[in-house]
Amino acid sequence: MKVQAYSLEDIFEKRLLLLIPFYIFSHEKSFSEYNSNGQKLEERKAEYQIILGRLDELEQQEFIGAFDKRTIIELSSDVIRELAQKYENVQKGLGDMMSGALIETSARRNKTTAEIEKQKRIANRMLQAGKLSVEEIAEYTELTVSEVELLAECQKV
């Protein structure tokens, strides 16, 4: 299957969302141009903002879950970071944008206090069992790593 044969619209229309990180590869040859041309970089940033917005919409429609959305964004961020190593402006513009999307997802913003407390109780039980890393617990509970670390510290006291 040739990923480059799929436009961004095709990827969303056909729900081939795991191709999004590979879609970034189609822009790799233009990274030097984006790095030196602010207008081109802004166009690419706008496109990535559209990607993030459409992923948000699919999550709100419950077509994808928060974990799937996060995975797609993380993989995309990893691809950008790897491909743009020698392009500082691209790394800052696009890489930071995708990394920033990971900090606070719409699913996280929409959670009620009760839901977050429930996740913390589950994380506490996982910590007590001692079979998973802090990162794994954060991933499974959709808490941040720092929140799980704080829970772990509280258990030590």
GROMACS .gro file of N, CA, C and O in nm, residues 114-133 137 141 143 148 151-152 155:
model
  108
  114ALA      N    1  -1.543   1.375   3.938
  114ALA     CA    2  -1.572   1.238   3.981
  114ALA      C    3  -1.496   1.136   3.896
  114ALA      O    4  -1.443   1.037   3.948
  115GLU      N    5  -1.490   1.160   3.767
  115GLU     CA    6  -1.417   1.068   3.678
  115GLU      C    7  -1.268   1.067   3.711
  115GLU      O    8  -1.205   0.962   3.714
  116ILE      N    9  -1.213   1.183   3.736
  116ILE     CA   10  -1.071   1.193   3.768
  116ILE      C   11  -1.042   1.124   3.900
  116ILE      O   12  -0.943   1.051   3.914
  117GLU      N   13  -1.130   1.144   3.999
  117GLU     CA   14  -1.112   1.078   4.128
  117GLU      C   15  -1.118   0.926   4.114
  117GLU      O   16  -1.041   0.854   4.177
  118LYS      N   17  -1.208   0.879   4.029
  118LYS     CA   18  -1.218   0.735   4.004
  118LYS      C   19  -1.087   0.683   3.943
  118LYS      O   20  -1.035   0.579   3.983
  119GLN      N   21  -1.033   0.757   3.848
  119GLN     CA   22  -0.907   0.717   3.785
  119GLN      C   23  -0.793   0.716   3.887
  119GLN      O   24  -0.706   0.629   3.883
  120LYS      N   25  -0.795   0.811   3.979
  120LYS     CA   26  -0.691   0.816   4.083
  120LYS      C   27  -0.702   0.695   4.176
  120LYS      O   28  -0.600   0.639   4.217
  121ARG      N   29  -0.826   0.655   4.209
  121ARG     CA   30  -0.843   0.536   4.293
  121ARG      C   31  -0.791   0.412   4.222
  121ARG      O   32  -0.723   0.328   4.283
  122ILE      N   33  -0.820   0.401   4.094
  122ILE     CA   34  -0.771   0.287   4.016
  122ILE      C   35  -0.618   0.290   4.011
  122ILE      O   36  -0.552   0.187   4.030
  123ALA      N   37  -0.561   0.408   3.988
  123ALA     CA   38  -0.415   0.421   3.983
  123ALA      C   39  -0.354   0.382   4.117
  123ALA      O   40  -0.250   0.314   4.121
  124ASN      N   41  -0.418   0.421   4.227
  124ASN     CA   42  -0.368   0.384   4.360
  124ASN      C   43  -0.363   0.232   4.376
  124ASN      O   44  -0.266   0.178   4.427
  125ARG      N   45  -0.469   0.165   4.331
  125ARG     CA   46  -0.470   0.019   4.340
  125ARG      C   47  -0.360  -0.042   4.254
  125ARG      O   48  -0.295  -0.139   4.294
  126MET      N   49  -0.339   0.014   4.137
  126MET     CA   50  -0.233  -0.036   4.049
  126MET      C   51  -0.096  -0.015   4.113
  126MET      O   52  -0.009  -0.102   4.105
  127LEU      N   53  -0.079   0.100   4.175
  127LEU     CA   54   0.049   0.128   4.243
  127LEU      C   55   0.071   0.029   4.357
  127LEU      O   56   0.182  -0.021   4.376
  128GLN      N   57  -0.033   0.002   4.433
  128GLN     CA   58  -0.022  -0.092   4.544
  128GLN      C   59   0.014  -0.232   4.495
  128GLN      O   60   0.090  -0.303   4.561
  129ALA      N   61  -0.041  -0.271   4.381
  129ALA     CA   62  -0.010  -0.403   4.325
  129ALA      C   63   0.137  -0.410   4.282
  129ALA      O   64   0.197  -0.517   4.286
  130GLY      N   65   0.193  -0.296   4.242
  130GLY     CA   66   0.335  -0.288   4.209
  130GLY      C   67   0.379  -0.363   4.085
  130GLY      O   68   0.496  -0.395   4.070
  131LYS      N   69   0.289  -0.390   3.995
  131LYS     CA   70   0.324  -0.469   3.875
  131LYS      C   71   0.346  -0.384   3.750
  131LYS      O   72   0.399  -0.433   3.652
  132LEU      N   73   0.307  -0.257   3.756
  132LEU     CA   74   0.318  -0.171   3.639
  132LEU      C   75   0.405  -0.050   3.671
  132LEU      O   76   0.413  -0.006   3.785
  133SER      N   77   0.466   0.004   3.566
  133SER     CA   78   0.545   0.127   3.583
  133SER      C   79   0.450   0.246   3.595
  133SER      O   80   0.332   0.238   3.559
  137ILE      N   81   0.076   0.297   3.419
  137ILE     CA   82  -0.043   0.333   3.496
  137ILE      C   83  -0.103   0.462   3.440
  137ILE      O   84  -0.225   0.473   3.424
  141THR      N   85  -0.483   0.475   3.292
  141THR     CA   86  -0.582   0.555   3.365
  141THR      C   87  -0.609   0.690   3.300
  141THR      O   88  -0.701   0.760   3.341
  143LEU      N   89  -0.432   0.944   3.337
  143LEU     CA   90  -0.377   1.049   3.421
  143LEU      C   91  -0.241   1.086   3.366
  143LEU      O   92  -0.185   1.013   3.284
  148VAL      N   93   0.042   1.050   3.860
  148VAL     CA   94   0.065   0.915   3.914
  148VAL      C   95   0.185   0.917   4.008
  148VAL      O   96   0.182   0.854   4.114
  151LEU      N   97   0.070   1.047   4.335
  151LEU     CA   98  -0.003   0.944   4.408
  151LEU      C   99   0.094   0.844   4.472
  151LEU      O  100   0.073   0.802   4.585
  152ALA      N  101   0.198   0.809   4.399
  152ALA     CA  102   0.296   0.714   4.450
  152ALA      C  103   0.367   0.773   4.572
  152ALA      O  104   0.392   0.703   4.671
  155GLN      N  105   0.151   0.757   4.876
  155GLN     CA  106   0.142   0.622   4.933
  155GLN      C  107   0.260   0.592   5.022
  155GLN      O  108   0.248   0.516   5.117
   0.00000   0.00000   0.00000
